[in-house]
mmCIF file of C-alpha atoms in Angstrom:
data_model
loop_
_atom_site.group_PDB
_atom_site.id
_atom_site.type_symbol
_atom_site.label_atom_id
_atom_site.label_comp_id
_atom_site.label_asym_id
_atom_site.label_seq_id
_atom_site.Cartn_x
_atom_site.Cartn_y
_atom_site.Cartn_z
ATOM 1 C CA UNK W 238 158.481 46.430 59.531
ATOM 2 C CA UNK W 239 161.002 45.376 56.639
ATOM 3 C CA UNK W 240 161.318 49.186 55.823
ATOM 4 C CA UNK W 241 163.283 50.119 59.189
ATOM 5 C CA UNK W 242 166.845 50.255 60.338
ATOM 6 C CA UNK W 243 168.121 47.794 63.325
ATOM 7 C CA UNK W 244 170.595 50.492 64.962
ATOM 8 C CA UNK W 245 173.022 48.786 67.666
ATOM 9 C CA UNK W 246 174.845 49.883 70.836
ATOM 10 C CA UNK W 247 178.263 51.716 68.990
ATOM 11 C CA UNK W 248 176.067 53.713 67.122
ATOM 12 C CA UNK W 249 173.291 54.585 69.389
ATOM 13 C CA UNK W 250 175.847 55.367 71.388
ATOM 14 C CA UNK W 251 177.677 57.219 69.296
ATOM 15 C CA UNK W 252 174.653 59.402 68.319
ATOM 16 C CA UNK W 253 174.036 60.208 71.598
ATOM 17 C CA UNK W 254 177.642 61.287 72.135
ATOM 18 C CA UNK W 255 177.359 63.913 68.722
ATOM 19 C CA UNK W 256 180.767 61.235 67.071
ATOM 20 C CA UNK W 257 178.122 60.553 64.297
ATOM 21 C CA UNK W 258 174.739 61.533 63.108
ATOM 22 C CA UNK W 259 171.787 58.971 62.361
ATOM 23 C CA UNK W 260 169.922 60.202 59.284
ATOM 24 C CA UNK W 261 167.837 58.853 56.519
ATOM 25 C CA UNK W 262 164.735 57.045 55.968
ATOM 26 C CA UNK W 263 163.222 55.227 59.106
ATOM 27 C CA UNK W 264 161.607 54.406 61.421
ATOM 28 C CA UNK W 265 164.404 53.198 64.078
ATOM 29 C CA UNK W 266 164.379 50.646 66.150
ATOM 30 C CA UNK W 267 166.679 49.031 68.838
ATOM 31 C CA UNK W 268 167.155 45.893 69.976
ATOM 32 C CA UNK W 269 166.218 45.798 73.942
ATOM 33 C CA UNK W 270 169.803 43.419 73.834
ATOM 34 C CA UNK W 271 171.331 46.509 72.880
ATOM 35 C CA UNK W 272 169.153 48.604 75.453
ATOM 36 C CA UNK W 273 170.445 46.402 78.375
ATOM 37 C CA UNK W 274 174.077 47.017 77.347
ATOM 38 C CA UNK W 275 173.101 51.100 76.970
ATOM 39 C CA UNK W 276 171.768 50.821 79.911
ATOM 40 C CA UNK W 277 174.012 48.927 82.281
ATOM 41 C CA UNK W 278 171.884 46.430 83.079
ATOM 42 C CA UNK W 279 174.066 43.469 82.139
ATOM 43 C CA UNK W 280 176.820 42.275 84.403
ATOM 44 C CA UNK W 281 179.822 43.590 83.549
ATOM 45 C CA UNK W 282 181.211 40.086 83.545
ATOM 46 C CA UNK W 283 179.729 36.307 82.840
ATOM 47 C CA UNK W 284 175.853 36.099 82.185
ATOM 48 C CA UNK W 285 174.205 37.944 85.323
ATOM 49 C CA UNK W 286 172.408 41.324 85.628
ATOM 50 C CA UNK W 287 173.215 44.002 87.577
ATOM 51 C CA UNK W 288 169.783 44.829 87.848
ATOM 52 C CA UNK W 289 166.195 43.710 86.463
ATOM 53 C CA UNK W 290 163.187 45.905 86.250
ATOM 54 C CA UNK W 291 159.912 45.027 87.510
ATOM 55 C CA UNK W 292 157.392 43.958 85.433
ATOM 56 C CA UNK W 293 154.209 46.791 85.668
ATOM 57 C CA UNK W 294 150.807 46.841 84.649
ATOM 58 C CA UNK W 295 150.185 49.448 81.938
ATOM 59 C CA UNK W 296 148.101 51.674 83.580
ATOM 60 C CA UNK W 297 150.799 51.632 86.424
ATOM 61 C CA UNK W 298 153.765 52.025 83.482
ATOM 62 C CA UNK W 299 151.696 55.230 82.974
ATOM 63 C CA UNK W 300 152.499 57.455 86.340
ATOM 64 C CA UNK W 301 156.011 56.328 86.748
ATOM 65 C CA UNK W 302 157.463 58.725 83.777
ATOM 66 C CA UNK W 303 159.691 61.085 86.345
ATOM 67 C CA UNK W 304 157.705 59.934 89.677
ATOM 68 C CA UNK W 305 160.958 58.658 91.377
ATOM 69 C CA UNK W 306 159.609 58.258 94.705
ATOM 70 C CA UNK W 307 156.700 55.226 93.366
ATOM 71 C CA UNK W 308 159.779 53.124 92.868
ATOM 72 C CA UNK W 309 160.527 52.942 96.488
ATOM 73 C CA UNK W 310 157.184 50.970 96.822
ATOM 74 C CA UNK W 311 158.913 48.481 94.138
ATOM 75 C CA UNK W 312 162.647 48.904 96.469
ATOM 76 C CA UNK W 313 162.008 45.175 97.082
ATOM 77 C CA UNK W 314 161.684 44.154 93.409
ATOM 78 C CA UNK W 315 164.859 46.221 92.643
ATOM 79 C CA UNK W 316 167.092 44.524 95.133
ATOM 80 C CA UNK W 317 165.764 41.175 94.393
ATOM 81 C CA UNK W 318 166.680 42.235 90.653
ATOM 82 C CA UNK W 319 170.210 42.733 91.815
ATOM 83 C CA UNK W 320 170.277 39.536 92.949
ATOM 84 C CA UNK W 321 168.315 37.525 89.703
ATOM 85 C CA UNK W 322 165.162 37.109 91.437
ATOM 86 C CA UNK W 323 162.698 39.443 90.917
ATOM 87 C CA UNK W 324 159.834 38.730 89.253
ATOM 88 C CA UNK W 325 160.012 39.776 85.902
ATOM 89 C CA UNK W 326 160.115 38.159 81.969
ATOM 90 C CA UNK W 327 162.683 35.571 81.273
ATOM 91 C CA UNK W 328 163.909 33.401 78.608
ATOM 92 C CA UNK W 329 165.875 30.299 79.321
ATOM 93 C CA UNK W 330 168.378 30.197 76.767
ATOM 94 C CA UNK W 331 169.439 26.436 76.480
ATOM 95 C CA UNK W 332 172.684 25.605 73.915
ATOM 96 C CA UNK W 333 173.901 22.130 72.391
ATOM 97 C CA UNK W 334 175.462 20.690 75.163
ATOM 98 C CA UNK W 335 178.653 20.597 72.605
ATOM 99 C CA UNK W 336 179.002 24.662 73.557
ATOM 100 C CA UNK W 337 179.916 24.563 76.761
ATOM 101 C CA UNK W 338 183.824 23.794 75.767
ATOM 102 C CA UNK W 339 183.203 27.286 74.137
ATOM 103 C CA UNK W 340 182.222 29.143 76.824
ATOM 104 C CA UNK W 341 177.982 28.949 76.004
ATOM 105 C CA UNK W 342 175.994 27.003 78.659
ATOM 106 C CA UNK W 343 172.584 27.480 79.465
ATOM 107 C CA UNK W 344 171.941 30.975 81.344
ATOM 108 C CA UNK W 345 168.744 33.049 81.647
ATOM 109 C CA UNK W 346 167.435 36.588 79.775
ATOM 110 C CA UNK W 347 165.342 38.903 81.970
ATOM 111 C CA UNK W 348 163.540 41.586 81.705
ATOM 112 C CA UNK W 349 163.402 42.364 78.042
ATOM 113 C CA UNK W 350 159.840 42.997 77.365
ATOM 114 C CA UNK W 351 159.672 44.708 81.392
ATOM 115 C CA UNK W 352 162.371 46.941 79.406
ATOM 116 C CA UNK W 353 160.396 47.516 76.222
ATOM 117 C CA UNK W 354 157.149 48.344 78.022
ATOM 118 C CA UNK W 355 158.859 51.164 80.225
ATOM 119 C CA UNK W 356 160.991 52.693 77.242
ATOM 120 C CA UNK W 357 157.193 52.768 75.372
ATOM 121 C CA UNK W 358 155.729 54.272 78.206
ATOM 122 C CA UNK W 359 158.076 56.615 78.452
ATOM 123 C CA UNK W 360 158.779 55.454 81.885
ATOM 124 C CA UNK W 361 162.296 56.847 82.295
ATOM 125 C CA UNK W 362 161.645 58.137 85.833
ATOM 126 C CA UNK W 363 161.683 54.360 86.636
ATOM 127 C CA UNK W 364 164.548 53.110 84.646
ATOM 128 C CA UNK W 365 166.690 55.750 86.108
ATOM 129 C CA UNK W 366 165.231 55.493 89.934
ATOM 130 C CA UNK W 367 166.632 51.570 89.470
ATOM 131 C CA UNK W 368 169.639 51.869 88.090
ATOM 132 C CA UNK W 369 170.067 54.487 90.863
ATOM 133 C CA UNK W 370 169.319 51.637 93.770
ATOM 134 C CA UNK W 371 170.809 49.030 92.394
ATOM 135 C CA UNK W 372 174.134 50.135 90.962
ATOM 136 C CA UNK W 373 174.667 54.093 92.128
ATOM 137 C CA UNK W 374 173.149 57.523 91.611
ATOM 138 C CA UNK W 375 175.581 58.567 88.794
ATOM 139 C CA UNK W 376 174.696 55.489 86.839
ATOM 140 C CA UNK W 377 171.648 56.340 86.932
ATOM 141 C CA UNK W 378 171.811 59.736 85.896
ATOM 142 C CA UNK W 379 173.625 58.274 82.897
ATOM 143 C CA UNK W 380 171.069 55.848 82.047
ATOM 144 C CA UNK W 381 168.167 58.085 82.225
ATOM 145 C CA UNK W 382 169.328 60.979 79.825
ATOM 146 C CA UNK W 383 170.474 57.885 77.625
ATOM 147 C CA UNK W 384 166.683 56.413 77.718
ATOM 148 C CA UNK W 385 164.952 60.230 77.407
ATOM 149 C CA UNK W 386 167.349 60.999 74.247
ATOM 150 C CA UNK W 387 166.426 57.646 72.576
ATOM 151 C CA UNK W 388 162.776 58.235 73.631
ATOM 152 C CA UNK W 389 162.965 61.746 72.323
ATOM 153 C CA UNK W 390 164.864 60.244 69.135
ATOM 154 C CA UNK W 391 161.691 58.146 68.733
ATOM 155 C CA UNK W 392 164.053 54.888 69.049
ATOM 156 C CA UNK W 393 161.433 52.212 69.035
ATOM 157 C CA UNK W 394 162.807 49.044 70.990
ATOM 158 C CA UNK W 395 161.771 45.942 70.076
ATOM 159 C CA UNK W 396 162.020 42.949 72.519
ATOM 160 C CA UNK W 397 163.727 40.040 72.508
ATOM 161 C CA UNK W 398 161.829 36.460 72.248
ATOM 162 C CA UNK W 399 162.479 33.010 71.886
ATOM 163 C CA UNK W 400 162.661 33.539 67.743
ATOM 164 C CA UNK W 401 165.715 35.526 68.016
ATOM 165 C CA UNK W 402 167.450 33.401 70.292
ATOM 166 C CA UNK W 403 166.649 30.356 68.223
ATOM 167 C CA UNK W 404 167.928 31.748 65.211
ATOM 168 C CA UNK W 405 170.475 33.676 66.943
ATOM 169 C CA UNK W 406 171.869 30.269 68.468
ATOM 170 C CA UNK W 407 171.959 28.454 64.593
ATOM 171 C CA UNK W 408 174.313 31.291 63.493
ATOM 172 C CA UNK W 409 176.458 30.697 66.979
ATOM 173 C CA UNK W 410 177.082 27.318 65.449
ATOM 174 C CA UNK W 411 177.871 28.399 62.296
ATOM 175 C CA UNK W 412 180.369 30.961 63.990
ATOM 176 C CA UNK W 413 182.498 28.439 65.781
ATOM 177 C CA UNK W 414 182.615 26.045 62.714
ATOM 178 C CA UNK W 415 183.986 28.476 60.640
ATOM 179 C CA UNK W 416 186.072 29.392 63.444
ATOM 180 C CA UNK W 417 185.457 33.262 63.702
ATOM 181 C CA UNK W 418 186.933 34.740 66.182
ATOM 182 C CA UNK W 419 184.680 35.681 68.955
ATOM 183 C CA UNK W 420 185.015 38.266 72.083
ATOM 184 C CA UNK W 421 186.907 37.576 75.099
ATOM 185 C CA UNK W 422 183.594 37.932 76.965
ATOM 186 C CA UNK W 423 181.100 35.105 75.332
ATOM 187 C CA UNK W 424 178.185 37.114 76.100
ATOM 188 C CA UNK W 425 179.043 40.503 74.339
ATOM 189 C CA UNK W 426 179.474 37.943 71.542
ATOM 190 C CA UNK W 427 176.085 36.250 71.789
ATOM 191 C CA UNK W 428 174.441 39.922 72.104
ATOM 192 C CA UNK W 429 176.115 40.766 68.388
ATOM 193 C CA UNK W 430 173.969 37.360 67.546
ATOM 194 C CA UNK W 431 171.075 38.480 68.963
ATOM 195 C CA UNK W 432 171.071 41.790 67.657
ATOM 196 C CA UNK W 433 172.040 40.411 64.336
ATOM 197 C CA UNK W 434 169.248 37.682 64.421
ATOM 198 C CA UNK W 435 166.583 40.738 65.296
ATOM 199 C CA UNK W 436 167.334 42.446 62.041
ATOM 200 C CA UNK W 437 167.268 39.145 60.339
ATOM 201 C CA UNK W 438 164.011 38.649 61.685
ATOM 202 C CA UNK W 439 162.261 41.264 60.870
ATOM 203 C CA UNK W 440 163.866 41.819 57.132
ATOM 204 C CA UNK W 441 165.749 45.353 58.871
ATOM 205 C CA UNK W 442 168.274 47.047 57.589
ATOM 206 C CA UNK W 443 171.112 47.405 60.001
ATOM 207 C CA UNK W 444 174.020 49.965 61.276
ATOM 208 C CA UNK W 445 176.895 48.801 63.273
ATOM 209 C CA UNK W 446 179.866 50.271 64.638
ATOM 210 C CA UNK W 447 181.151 46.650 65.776
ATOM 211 C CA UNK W 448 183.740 45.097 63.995
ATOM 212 C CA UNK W 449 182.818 41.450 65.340
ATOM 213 C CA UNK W 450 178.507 42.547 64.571
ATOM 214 C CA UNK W 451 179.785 43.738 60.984
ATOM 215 C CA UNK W 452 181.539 40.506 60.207
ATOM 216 C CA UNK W 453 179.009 38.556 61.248
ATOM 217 C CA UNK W 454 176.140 40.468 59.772
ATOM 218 C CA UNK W 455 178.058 40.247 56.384
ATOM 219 C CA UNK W 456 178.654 36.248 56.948
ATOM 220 C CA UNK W 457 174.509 35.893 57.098
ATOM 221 C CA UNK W 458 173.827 37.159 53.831
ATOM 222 C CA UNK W 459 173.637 41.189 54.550
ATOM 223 C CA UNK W 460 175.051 43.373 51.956
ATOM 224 C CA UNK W 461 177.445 46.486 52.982
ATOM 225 C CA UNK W 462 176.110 49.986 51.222
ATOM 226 C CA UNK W 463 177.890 52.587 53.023
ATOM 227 C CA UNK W 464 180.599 53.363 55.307
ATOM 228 C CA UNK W 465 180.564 56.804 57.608
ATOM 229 C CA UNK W 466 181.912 57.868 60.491
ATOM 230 C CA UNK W 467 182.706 54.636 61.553
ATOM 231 C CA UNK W 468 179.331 53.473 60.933
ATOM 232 C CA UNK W 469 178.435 50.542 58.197
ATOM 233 C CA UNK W 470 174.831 50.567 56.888
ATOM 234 C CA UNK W 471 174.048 46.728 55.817
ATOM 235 C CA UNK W 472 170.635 45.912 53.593
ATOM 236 C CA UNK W 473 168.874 42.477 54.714
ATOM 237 C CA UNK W 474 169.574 39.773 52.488
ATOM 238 C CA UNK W 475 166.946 38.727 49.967
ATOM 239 C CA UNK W 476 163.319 38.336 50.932
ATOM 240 C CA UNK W 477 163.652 35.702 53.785
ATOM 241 C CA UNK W 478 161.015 32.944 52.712
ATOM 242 C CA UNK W 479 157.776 32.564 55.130
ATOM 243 C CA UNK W 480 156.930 34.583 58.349
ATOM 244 C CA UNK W 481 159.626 35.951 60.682
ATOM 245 C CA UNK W 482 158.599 33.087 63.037
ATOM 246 C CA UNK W 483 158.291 29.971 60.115
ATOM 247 C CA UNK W 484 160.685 27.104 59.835
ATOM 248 C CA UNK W 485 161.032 28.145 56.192
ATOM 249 C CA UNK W 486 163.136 31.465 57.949
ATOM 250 C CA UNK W 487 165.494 29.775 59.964
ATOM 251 C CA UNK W 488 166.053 27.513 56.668
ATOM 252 C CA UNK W 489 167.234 30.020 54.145
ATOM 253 C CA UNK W 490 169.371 31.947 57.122
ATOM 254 C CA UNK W 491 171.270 28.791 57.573
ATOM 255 C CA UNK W 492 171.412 27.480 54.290
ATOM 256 C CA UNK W 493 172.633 31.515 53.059
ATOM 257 C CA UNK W 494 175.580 31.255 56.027
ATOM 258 C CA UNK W 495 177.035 27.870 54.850
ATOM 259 C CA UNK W 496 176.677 29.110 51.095
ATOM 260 C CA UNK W 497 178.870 32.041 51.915
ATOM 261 C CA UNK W 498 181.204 29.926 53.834
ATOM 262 C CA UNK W 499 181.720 27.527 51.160
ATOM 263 C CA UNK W 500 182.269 29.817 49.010
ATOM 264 C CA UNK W 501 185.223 32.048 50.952
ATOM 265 C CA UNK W 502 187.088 28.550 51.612
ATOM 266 C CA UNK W 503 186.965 27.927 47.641
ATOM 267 C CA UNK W 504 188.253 31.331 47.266
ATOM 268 C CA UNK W 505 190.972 30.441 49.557
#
């Protein structure tokens, strides 16, 4: 996969809007962090969800593409999702108990591979049908065209697990000890860490229209090539030793982030 490009939400949405164009060598993928902030799913503040979707069988995945009216046998699923408990994938995301003066205690993902499986299946009958009950109808007009264009853009996502977090939550240390700056809202700052820690992962190359997601990205080791529209491209720092999920990984990503660090406060 180390031949793709990690696009995240500023320029996906961005695309979508016609402010910039998305061209070159692929294949794409997305981040389904970045899909639940396209999407609305996330609350708009602290670490809740607006809504969840329902995690579906395949073969069930398969009829739902624009057959709105099967998610009213699901209506109680959506409405628990509203309210966190609907059954669905989740990842407990547990930080250093030394966080929590900075905002990061432990809080729950949901539904990120229930995400990836209905954006695969081209299931965008369903995501917009719950968005619709949950939040309102013109949400969920919104988020449908914005899952059929990044269907039709063939945006593959690629969903979040307990790898990314991990290495997602080393660089979250590293952030506050060099004392970066974060976002007013900690999660929209953890998101740029996920995201981040997906292309690190999986050796992608990466665009970003996020100031904070730039500065990071280039504090882990990737290197700027371009600058368009708004829009940095970033290559992945040298071959990251061992498999995306080896020890040997999270290793060089941490020992590349102090490196860099060390050397900006000797510049200074």
């Amino acid at each position: 996969m180390a031949d793709g490009v990690l696009l995240d939400t500023n320029v996906l949405s961005m695309w979508h809007s016609g402010t910039c164009e998305v061209s070159g060598p692929g294949p794409y993928y997305a981040s389904t962090t970045t899909l639940q902030e396209l999407y609305s799913m996330q609350s708009l503040q602290g670490w809740g969800y607006r809504y969840l979707l329902p995690t579906l069988a395949r073969q069930h995945l398969g009829g739902l593409s624009d057959a709105e009216h099967l998610v009213e046998v699901h209506r109680a699923h959506v409405l628990e999702g509203r309210a966190g408990r609907t059954r669905t994938d989740k990842l407990l995301i547990n930080f250093p108990a030394r966080l929590a003066s900075h905002g990061f205690a432990a809080y729950v993902e949901k539904s990120h591979q229930a995400l990836a499986n209905a954006q695969n299946a081209r299931a965008f009958g369903l995501i917009e049908a719950v968005a619709s009950v949950a939040i309102d109808r013109s949400i969920g007009r919104v988020v449908g065209v914005r899952a059929r264009f990044l269907g039709d853009a063939e945006v593959a996502p690629l969903p979040l697990t307990m790898s990314e977090v991990a290495i997602a939550v080393d660089l979250l240390q590293e952030v506050l000890r060099a004392g970066v700056n974060l976002k007013r809202n900690r999660r929209n700052s953890f998101n740029d860490l996920l995201i981040l820690a997906t292309a690190l992962r999986w050796g992608l190359r990466l665009r970003t229209g996020d100031r904070l997601l730039l500065e990071l990205a280039v504090r882990a080791g990737m290197i700027p090539t371009d600058d368009a529209d708004g829009v940095v491209s970033l290559m992945p720092p040298d071959a990251i030793a061992g498999a995306p999920d080896s020890p040997e990984s999270k290793r060089y990503i941490n020992t590349r982030w102090r490196a860099r660090r060390r050397l900006g406060q000797h510049r200074r």
